Short mmCIF file of C-alpha atoms and ligand atoms in Angstrom, two decimals:
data_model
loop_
_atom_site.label_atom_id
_atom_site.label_comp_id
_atom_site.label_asym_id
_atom_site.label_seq_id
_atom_site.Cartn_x
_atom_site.Cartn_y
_atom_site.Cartn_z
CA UNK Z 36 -132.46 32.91 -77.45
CA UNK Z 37 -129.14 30.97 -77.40
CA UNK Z 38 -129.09 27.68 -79.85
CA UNK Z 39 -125.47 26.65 -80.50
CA UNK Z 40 -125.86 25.60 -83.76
CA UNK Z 41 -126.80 29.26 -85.00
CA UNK Z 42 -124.24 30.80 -83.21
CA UNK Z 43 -121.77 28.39 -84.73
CA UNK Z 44 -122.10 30.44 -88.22
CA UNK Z 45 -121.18 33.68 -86.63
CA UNK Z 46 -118.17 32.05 -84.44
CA UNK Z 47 -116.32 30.60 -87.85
CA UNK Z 48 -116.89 34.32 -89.62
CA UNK Z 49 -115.23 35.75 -86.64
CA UNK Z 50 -112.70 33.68 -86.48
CA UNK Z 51 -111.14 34.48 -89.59
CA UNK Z 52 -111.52 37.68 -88.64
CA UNK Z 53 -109.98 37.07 -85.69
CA UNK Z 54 -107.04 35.35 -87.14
CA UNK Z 55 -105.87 38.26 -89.86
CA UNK Z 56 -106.55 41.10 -87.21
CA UNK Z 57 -104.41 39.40 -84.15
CA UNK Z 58 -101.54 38.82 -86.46
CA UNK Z 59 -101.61 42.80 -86.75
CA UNK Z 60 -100.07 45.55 -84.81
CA UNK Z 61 -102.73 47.81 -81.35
CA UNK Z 62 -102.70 50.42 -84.15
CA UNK Z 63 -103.67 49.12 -86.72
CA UNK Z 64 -106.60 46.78 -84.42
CA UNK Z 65 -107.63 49.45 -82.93
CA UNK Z 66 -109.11 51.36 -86.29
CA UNK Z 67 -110.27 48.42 -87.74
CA UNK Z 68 -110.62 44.92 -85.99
CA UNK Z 69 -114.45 44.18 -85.43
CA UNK Z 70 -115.46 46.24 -88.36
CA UNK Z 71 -113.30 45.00 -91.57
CA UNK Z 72 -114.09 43.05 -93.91
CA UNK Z 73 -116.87 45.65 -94.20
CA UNK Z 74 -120.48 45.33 -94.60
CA UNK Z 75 -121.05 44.75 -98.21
CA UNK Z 76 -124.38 45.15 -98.90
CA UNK Z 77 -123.66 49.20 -100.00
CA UNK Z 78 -120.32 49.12 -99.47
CA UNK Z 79 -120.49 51.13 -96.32
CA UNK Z 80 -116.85 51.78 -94.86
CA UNK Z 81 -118.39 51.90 -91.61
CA UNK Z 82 -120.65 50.25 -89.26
CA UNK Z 83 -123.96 50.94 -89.25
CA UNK Z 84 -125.93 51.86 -86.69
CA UNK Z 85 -128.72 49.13 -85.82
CA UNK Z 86 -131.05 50.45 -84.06
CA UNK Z 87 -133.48 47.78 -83.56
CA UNK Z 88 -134.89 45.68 -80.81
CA UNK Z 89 -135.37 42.99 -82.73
CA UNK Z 90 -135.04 40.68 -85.73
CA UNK Z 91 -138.02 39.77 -88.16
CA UNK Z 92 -137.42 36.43 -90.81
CA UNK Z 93 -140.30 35.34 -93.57
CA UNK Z 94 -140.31 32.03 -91.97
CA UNK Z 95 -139.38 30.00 -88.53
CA UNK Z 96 -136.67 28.02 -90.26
CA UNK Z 97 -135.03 31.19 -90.97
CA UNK Z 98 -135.36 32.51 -87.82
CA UNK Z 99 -133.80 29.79 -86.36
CA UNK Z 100 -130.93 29.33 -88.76
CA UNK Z 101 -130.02 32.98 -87.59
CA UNK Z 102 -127.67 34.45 -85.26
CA UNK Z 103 -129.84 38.10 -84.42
CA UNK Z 104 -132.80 37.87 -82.61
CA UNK Z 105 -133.33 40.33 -79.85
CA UNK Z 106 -131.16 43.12 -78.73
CA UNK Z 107 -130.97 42.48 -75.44
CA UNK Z 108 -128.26 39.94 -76.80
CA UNK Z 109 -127.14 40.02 -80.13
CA UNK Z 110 -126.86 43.34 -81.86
CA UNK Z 111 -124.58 43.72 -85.22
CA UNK Z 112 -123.39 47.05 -84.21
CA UNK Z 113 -122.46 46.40 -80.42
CA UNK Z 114 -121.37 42.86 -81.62
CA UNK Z 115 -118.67 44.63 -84.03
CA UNK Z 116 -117.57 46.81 -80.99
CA UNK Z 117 -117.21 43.41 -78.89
CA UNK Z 118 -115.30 41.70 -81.68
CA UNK Z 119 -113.01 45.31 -81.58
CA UNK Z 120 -112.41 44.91 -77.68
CA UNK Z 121 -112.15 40.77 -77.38
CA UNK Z 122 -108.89 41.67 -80.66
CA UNK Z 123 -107.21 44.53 -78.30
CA UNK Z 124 -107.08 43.01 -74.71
CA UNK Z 125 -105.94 39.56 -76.62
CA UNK Z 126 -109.20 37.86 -75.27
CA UNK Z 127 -111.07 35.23 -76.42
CA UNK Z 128 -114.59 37.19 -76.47
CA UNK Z 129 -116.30 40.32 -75.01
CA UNK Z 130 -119.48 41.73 -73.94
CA UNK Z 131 -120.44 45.42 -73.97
CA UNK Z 132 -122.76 46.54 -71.58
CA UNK Z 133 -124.92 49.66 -70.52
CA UNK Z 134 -121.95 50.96 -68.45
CA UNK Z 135 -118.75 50.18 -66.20
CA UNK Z 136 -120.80 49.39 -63.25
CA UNK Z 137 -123.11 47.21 -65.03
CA UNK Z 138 -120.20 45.41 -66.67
CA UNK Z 139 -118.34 45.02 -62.76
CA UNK Z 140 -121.35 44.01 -61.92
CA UNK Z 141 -122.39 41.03 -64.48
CA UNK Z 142 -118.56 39.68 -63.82
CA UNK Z 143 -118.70 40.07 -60.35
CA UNK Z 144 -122.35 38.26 -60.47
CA UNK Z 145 -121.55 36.10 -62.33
CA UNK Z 146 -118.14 34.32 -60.75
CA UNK Z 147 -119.69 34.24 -57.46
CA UNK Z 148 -123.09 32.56 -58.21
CA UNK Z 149 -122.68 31.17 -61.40
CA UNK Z 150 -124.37 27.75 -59.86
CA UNK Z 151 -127.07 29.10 -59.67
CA UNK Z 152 -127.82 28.44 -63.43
CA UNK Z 153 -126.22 24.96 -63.39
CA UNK Z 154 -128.09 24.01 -59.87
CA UNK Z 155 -131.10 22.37 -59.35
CA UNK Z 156 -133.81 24.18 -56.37
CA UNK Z 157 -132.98 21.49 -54.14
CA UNK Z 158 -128.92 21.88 -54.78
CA UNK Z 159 -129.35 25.70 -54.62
CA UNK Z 160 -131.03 25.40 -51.18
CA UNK Z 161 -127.56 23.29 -49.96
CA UNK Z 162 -125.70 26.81 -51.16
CA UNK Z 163 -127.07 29.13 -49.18
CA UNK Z 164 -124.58 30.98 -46.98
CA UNK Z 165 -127.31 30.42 -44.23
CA UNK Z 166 -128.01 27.06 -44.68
CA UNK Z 167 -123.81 26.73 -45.08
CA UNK Z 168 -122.58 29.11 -42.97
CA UNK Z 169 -119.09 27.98 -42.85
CA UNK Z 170 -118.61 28.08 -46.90
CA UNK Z 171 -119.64 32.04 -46.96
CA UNK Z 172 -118.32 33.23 -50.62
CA UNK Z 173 -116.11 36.01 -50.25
CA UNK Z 174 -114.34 38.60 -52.27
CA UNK Z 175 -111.14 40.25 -51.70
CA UNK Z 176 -110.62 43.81 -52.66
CA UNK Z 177 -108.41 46.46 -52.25
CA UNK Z 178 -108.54 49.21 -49.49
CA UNK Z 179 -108.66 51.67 -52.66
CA UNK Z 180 -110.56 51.47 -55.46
CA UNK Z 181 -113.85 53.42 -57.35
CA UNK Z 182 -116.45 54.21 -54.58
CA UNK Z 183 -118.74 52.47 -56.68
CA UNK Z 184 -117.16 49.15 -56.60
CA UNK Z 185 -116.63 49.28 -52.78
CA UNK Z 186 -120.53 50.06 -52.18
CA UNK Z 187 -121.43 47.28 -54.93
CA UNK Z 188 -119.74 44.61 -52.72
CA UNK Z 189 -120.25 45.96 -49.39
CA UNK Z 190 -123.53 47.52 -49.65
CA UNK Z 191 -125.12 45.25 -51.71
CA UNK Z 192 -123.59 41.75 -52.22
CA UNK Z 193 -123.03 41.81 -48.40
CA UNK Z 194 -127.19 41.51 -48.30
CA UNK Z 195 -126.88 38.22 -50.53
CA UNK Z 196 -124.77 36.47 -48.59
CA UNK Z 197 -121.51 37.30 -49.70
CA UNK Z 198 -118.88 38.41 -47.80
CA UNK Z 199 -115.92 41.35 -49.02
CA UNK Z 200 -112.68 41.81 -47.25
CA UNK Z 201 -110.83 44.76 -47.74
CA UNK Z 202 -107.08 44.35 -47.59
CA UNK Z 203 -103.85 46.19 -48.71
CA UNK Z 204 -103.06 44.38 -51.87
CA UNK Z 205 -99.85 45.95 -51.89
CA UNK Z 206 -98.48 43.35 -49.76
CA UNK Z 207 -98.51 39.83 -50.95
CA UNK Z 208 -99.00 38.54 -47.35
CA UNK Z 209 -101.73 40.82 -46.59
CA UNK Z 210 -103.67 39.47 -49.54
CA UNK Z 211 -102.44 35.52 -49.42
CA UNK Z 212 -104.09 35.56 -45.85
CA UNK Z 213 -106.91 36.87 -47.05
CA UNK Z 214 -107.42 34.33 -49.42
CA UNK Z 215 -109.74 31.05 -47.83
CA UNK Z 216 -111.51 27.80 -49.71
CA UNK Z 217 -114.37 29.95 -50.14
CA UNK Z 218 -112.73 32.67 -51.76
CA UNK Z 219 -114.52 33.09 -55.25
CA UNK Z 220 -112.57 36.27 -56.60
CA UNK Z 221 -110.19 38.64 -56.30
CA UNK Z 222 -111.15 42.17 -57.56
CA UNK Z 223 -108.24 44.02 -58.90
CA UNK Z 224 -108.15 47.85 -59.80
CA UNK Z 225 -104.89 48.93 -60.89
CA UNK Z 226 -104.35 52.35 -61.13
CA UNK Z 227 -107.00 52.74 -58.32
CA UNK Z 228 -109.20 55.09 -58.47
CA UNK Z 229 -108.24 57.77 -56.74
CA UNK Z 230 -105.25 57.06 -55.12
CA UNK Z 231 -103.52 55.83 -58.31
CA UNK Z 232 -102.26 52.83 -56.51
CA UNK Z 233 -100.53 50.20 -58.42
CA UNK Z 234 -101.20 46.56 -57.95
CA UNK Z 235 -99.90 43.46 -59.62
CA UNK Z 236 -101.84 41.93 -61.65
CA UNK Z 237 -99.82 38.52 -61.90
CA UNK Z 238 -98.90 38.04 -58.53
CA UNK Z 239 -102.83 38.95 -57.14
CA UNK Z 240 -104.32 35.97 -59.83
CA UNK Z 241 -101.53 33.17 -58.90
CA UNK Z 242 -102.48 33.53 -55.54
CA UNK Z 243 -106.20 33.62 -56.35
CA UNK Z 244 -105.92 30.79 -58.45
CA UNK Z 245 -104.22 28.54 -55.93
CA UNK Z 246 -107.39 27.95 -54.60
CA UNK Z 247 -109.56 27.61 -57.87
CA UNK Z 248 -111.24 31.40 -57.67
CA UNK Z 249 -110.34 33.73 -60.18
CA UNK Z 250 -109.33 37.30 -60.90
CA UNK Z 251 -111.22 40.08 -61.75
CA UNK Z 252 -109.22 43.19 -63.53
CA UNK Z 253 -110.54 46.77 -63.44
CA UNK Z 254 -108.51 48.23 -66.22
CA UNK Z 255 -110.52 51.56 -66.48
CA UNK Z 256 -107.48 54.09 -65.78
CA UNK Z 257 -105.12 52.04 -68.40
CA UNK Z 258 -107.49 51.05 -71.25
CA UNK Z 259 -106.01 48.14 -73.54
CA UNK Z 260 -103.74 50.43 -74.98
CA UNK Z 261 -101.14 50.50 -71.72
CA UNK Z 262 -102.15 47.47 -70.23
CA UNK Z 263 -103.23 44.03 -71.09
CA UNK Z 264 -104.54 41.86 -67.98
CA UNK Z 265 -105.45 39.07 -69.97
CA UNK Z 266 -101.88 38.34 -70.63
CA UNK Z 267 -100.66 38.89 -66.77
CA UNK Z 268 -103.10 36.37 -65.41
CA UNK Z 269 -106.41 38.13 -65.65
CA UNK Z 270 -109.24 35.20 -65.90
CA UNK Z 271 -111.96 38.63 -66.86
CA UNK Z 272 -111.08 41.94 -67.49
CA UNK Z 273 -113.89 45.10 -67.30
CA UNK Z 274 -113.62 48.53 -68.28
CA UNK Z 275 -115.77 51.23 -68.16
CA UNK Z 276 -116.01 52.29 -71.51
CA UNK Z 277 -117.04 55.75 -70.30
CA UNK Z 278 -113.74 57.00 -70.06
CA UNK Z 279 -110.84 56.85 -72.20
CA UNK Z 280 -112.04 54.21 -74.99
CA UNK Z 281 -114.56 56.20 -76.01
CA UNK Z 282 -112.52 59.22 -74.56
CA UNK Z 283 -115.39 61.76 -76.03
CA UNK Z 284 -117.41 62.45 -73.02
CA UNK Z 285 -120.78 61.83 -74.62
CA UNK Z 286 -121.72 58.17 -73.76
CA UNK Z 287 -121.58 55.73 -71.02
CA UNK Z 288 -120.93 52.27 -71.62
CA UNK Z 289 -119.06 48.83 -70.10
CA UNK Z 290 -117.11 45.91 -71.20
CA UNK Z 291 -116.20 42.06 -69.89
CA UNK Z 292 -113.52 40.73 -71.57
CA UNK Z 293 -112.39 36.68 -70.99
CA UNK Z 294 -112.60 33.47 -72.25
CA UNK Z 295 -115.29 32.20 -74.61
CA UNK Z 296 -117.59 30.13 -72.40
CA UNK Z 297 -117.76 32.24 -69.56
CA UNK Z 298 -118.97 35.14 -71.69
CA UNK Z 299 -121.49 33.23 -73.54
CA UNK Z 300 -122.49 32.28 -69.59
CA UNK Z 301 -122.04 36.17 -69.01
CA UNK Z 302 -124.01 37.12 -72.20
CA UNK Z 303 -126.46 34.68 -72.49
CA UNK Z 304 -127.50 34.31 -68.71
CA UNK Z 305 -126.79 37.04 -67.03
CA UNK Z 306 -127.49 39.87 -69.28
CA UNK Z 307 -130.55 38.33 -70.85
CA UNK Z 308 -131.68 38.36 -67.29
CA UNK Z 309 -130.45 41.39 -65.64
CA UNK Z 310 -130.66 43.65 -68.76
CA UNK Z 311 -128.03 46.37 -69.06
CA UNK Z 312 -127.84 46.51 -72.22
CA UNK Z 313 -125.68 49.04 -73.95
CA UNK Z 314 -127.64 51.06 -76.76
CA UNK Z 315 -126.43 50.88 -80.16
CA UNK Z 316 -125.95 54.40 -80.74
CA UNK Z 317 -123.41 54.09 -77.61
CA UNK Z 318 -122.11 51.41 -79.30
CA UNK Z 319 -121.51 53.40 -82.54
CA UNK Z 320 -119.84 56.09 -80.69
CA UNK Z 321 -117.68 53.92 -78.66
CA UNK Z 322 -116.84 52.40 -82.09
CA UNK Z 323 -115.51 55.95 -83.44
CA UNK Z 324 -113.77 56.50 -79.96
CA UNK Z 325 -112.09 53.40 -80.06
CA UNK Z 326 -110.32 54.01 -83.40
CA UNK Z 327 -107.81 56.84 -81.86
CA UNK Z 328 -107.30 55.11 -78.48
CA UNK Z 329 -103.49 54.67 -78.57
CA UNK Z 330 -102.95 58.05 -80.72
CA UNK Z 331 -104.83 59.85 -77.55
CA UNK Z 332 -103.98 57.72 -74.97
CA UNK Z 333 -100.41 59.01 -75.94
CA UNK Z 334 -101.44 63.02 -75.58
CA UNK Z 335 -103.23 62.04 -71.87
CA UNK Z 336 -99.78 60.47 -70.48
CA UNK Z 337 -97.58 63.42 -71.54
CA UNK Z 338 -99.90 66.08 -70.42
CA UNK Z 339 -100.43 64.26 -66.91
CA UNK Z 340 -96.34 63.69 -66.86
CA UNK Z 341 -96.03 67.49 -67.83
CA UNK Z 342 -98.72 68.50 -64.95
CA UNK Z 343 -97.26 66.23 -62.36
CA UNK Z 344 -93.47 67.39 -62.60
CA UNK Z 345 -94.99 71.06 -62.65
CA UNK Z 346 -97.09 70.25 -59.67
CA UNK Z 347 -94.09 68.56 -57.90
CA UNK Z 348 -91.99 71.93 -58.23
CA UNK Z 349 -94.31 74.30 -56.98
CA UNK Z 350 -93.92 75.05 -53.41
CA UNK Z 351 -97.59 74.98 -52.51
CA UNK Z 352 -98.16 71.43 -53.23
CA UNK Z 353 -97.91 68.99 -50.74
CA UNK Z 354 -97.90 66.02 -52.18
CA UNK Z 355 -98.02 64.45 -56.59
CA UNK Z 356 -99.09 60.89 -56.85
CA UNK Z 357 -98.64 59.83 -60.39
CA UNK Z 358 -96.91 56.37 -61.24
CA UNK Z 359 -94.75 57.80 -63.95
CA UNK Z 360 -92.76 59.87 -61.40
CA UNK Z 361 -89.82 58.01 -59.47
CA UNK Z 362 -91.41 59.11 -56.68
CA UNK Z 363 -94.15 57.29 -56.66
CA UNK Z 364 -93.82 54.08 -54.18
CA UNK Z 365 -94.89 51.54 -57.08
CA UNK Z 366 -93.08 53.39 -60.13
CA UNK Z 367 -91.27 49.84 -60.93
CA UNK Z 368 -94.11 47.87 -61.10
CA UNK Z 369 -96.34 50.36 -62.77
CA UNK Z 370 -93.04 50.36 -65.46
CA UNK Z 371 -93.42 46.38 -65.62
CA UNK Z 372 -96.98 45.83 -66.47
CA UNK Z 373 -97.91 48.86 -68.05
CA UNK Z 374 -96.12 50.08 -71.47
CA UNK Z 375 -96.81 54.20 -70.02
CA UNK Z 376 -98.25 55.89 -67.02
CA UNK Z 377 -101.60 57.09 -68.17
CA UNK Z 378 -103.68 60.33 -67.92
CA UNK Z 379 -104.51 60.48 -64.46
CA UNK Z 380 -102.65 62.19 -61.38
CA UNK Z 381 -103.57 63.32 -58.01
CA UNK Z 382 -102.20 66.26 -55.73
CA UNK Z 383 -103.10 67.41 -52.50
CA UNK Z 384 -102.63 70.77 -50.93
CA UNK Z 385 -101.76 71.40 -47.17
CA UNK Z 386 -105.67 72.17 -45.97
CA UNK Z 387 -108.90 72.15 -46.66
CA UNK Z 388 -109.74 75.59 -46.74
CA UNK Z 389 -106.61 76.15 -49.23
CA UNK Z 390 -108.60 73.13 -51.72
CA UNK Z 391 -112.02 74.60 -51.73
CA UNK Z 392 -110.52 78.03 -52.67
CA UNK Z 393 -108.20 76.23 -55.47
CA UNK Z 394 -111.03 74.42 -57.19
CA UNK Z 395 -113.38 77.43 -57.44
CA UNK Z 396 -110.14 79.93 -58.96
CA UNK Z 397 -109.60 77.88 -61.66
CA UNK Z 398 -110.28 79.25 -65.27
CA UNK Z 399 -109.80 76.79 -67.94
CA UNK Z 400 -110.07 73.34 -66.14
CA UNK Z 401 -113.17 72.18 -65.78
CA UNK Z 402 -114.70 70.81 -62.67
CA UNK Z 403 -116.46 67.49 -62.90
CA UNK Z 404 -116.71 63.82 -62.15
CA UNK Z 405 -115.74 61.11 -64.61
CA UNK Z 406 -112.42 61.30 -66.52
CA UNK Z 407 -110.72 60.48 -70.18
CA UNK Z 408 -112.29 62.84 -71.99
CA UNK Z 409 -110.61 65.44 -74.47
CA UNK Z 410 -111.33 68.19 -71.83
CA UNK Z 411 -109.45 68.12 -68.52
CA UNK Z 412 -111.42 67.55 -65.35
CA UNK Z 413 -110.51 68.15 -62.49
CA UNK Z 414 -112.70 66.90 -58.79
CA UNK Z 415 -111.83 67.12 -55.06
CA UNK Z 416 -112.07 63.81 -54.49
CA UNK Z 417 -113.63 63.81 -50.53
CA UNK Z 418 -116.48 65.65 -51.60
CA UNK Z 419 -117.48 64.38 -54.92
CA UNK Z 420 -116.71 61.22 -55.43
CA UNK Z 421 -116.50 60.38 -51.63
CA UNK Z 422 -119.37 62.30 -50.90
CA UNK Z 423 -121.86 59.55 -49.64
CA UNK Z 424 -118.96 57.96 -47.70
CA UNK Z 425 -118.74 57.94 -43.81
CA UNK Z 426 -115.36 59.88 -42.38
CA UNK Z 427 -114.01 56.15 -41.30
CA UNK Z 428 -114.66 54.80 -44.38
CA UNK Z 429 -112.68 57.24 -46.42
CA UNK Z 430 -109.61 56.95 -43.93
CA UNK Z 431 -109.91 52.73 -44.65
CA UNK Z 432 -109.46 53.68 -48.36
CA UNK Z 433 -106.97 55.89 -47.57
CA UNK Z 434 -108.62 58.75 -49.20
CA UNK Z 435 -107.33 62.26 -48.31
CA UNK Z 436 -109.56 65.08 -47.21
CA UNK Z 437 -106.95 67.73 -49.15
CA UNK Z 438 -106.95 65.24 -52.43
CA UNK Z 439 -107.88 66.10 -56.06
CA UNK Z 440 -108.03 63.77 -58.96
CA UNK Z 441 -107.61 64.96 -62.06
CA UNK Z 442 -108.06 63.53 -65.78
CA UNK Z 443 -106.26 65.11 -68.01
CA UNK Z 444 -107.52 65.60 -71.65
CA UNK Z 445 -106.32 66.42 -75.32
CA UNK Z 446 -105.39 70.29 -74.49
CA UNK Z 447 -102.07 72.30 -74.80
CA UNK Z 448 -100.17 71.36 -71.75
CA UNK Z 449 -99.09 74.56 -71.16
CA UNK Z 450 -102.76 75.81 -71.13
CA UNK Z 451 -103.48 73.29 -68.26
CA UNK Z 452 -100.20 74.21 -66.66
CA UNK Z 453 -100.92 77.89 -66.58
CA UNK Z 454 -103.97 77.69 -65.10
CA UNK Z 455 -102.99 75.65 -62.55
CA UNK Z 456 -100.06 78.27 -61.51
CA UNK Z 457 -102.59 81.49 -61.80
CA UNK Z 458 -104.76 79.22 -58.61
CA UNK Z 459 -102.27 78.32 -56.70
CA UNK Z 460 -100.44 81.50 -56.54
CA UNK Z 461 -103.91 83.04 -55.52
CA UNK Z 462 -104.65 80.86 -52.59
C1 PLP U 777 -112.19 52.41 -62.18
C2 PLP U 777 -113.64 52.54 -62.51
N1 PLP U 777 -114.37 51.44 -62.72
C3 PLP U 777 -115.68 51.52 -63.03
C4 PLP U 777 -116.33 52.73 -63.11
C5 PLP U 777 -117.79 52.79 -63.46
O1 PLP U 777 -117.96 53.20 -64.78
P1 PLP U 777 -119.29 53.87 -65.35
O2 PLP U 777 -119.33 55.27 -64.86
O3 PLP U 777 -119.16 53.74 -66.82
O4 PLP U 777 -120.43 53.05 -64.80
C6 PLP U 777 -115.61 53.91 -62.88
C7 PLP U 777 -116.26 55.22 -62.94
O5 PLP U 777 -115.69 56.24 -62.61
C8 PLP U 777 -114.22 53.81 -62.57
O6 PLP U 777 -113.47 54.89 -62.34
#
């Protein structure tokens, strides 16, 4: 139930909130932006956990005089975690969601059909890529980027109507002549997942914006804490929250990031309708994860820079993609737009039958999908995160059949590093 007046109330509280917590330092935002001034009613320090579906008042007036009313929209706990997220990327507003998919998902939705809600039937039926077929809406992405984003838009959006090119966003050509009248959004991933490929965030949203669509910014492998698409260009930012802002392994959960309206639009349209809605417990975790995010953020980039020049000088690795190393063939960028390299590298070895034995010898590393946790996890990329993909689809996203990924968490380097010598030296 969205009535502007009631949300009005809610808007001017956060927005002195907003005020004393963005003229404050990441650190100091991250702990406590969303959450401070403190519930008062017992003096709790922290955020409670609210878990309730929905909202009960002694009278209708009430009811309608007040923000809360269901949780599929408004919950206090999740909204304190939004007002946390919207204070660290710089943005006006956020949305947390069930998880990073669902978040890609309601952004994505919503920036390439968001007449729908603002069209009559009889305007909607002029829309239709089949009634229209030379204004087809297309997205641009990136020949690398999470397998779960690429099947999203090609697997699924492709059955609406919509049509995804796939480019090399590397090159500023490649993507400018991708980029047509019906263009409705660039998708940008930067680091990709897996490849680690580094892509500029300003240069892919002028060019998007030349032609009125906008620009879409993965920031899963940076997290707010290294990198800040809002202030680059970025018209919505998501983030799977899964990963390093929670950075505890035990919860899944998503974020939009952007301007005011268009997450009202996002919130009050598309998640009311589409539902995936994060749970407040998540919400209370991601809360507590949130509050170290720069302090760990800072352990994951030295332990990946300590694993990737080890890696580098051993003779049995082929190749070290990390975008902290000189090496690596967007080092400059990545050093322009991002204030360090992160916690992820990847490595490949010279054959497959020298990976499969590799994975299984190692001792203390633990092998697994997903990534920013406190434990280090390590995957061969082809055959778990590529798994459902066809051979030529892996070689359009570049991905290696000898590749691993791997997310490095909170532990002694030399731990990690040790263990990674004892397998290679056996294989
Ligand atoms: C870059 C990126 N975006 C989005 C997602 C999806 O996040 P979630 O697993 O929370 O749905 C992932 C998951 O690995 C990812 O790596």
């Amino acid at each position: 139930m969205f009535d502007e007046k009631r949300k009005k109330t809610l808007d001017e509280k956060n927005k002195e909130s907003r005020e004393k917590w963005d003229k404050l330092q990441f650190d100091s935002q991250q702990g406590r932006a969303g959450e401070d001034p403190y519930p008062t009613a017992v003096g709790s320090l922290r955020i409670p956990l609210y878990a309730t579906k929905s909202y009960a008042y002694s009278s209708l007036t009430e009811l309608l005089k007040n923000h809360y009313n269901y949780s599929r929209t408004e919950n206090p706990t999740l909204y304190a975690l939004d007002q946390k997220l919207a204070t660290l990327h710089g943005g006006e507003a956020a949305v947390s969601v069930a998880s990073g998919m669902a978040a890609v998902h309601l952004a994505c939705s919503s920036i390439i059909q968001r007449r729908v809600e603002r069209s009559r039937p009889k305007k909607i039926r002029a829309l239709l890529p089949q009634n229209n077929p030379e204004n087809i809406p297309n997205v641009v992405i990136h020949t690398n980027q999470y397998t779960g984003v690429y099947r999203l838009l090609t697997k699924i959006y492709s059955q609406f109507g919509v049509m995804t090119k796939i480019v090399d966003m590397r090159d500023p050509k490649e993507l400018k002549d991708a980029i047509d009248e019906s263009t409705k959004l660039v998708f940008v991933e930067t680091p990709s997942n897996p490849n680690l490929d580094i892509l500029d965030i300003q240069g892919c949203a002028d060019l998007i914006h030349e032609v009125g669509g906008k620009c879409v910014v993965d920031n899963t492998f940076a997290s707010p804490a290294l990198q800040k698409p809002i202030s680059l260009g970025a018209d919505l930012v998501v983030e799977s929250l899964t990963k390093f802002i929670n950075g505890h392994g035990d919860t899944l959960g998503g974020v939009i990031i952007g301007p005011k309206n268009e997450l009202q639009n996002i919130r009050y349209f598309w998640l009311e309708t589409q539902g995936a809605v994060m749970h407040p417990y998540s919400a209370w975790l991601i809360l507590r994860g949130c509050r170290t995010l720069s302090i760990r953020m800072e352990r994951h980039c030295s332990n990946a820079l300590k694993a990737a020049r080890f890696l580098e000088s051993h003779p049995k690795v082929a190749k070290v993609i990390y975008p902290g190393l000189e090496t690596h063939p967007n080092h400059a960028l990545a050093k322009k737009q991002m204030t360090n390299y992160g916690g992820m590298i990847g490595f490949e070895l010279e054959s497959m039958e020298e990976c499969y034995k590799f994975i299984d010898l190692l001792k203390f590393i633990k092998i697994g999908v997903s990534l920013g946790d406190t434990t280090s996890l390590i995957e061969y990329t082809s055959v778990m995160t590529g798994i459902d993909l066809a051979s030529w689809e892996k070689r359009r996203m570049n991905m290696s059949d000898t590749h691993f990924r791997f997310s490095l968490g909170l532990e002694d380097p030399n731990d990690i590093i040790k263990d990674l010598e004892q397998a290679l030296e056996q294989i």
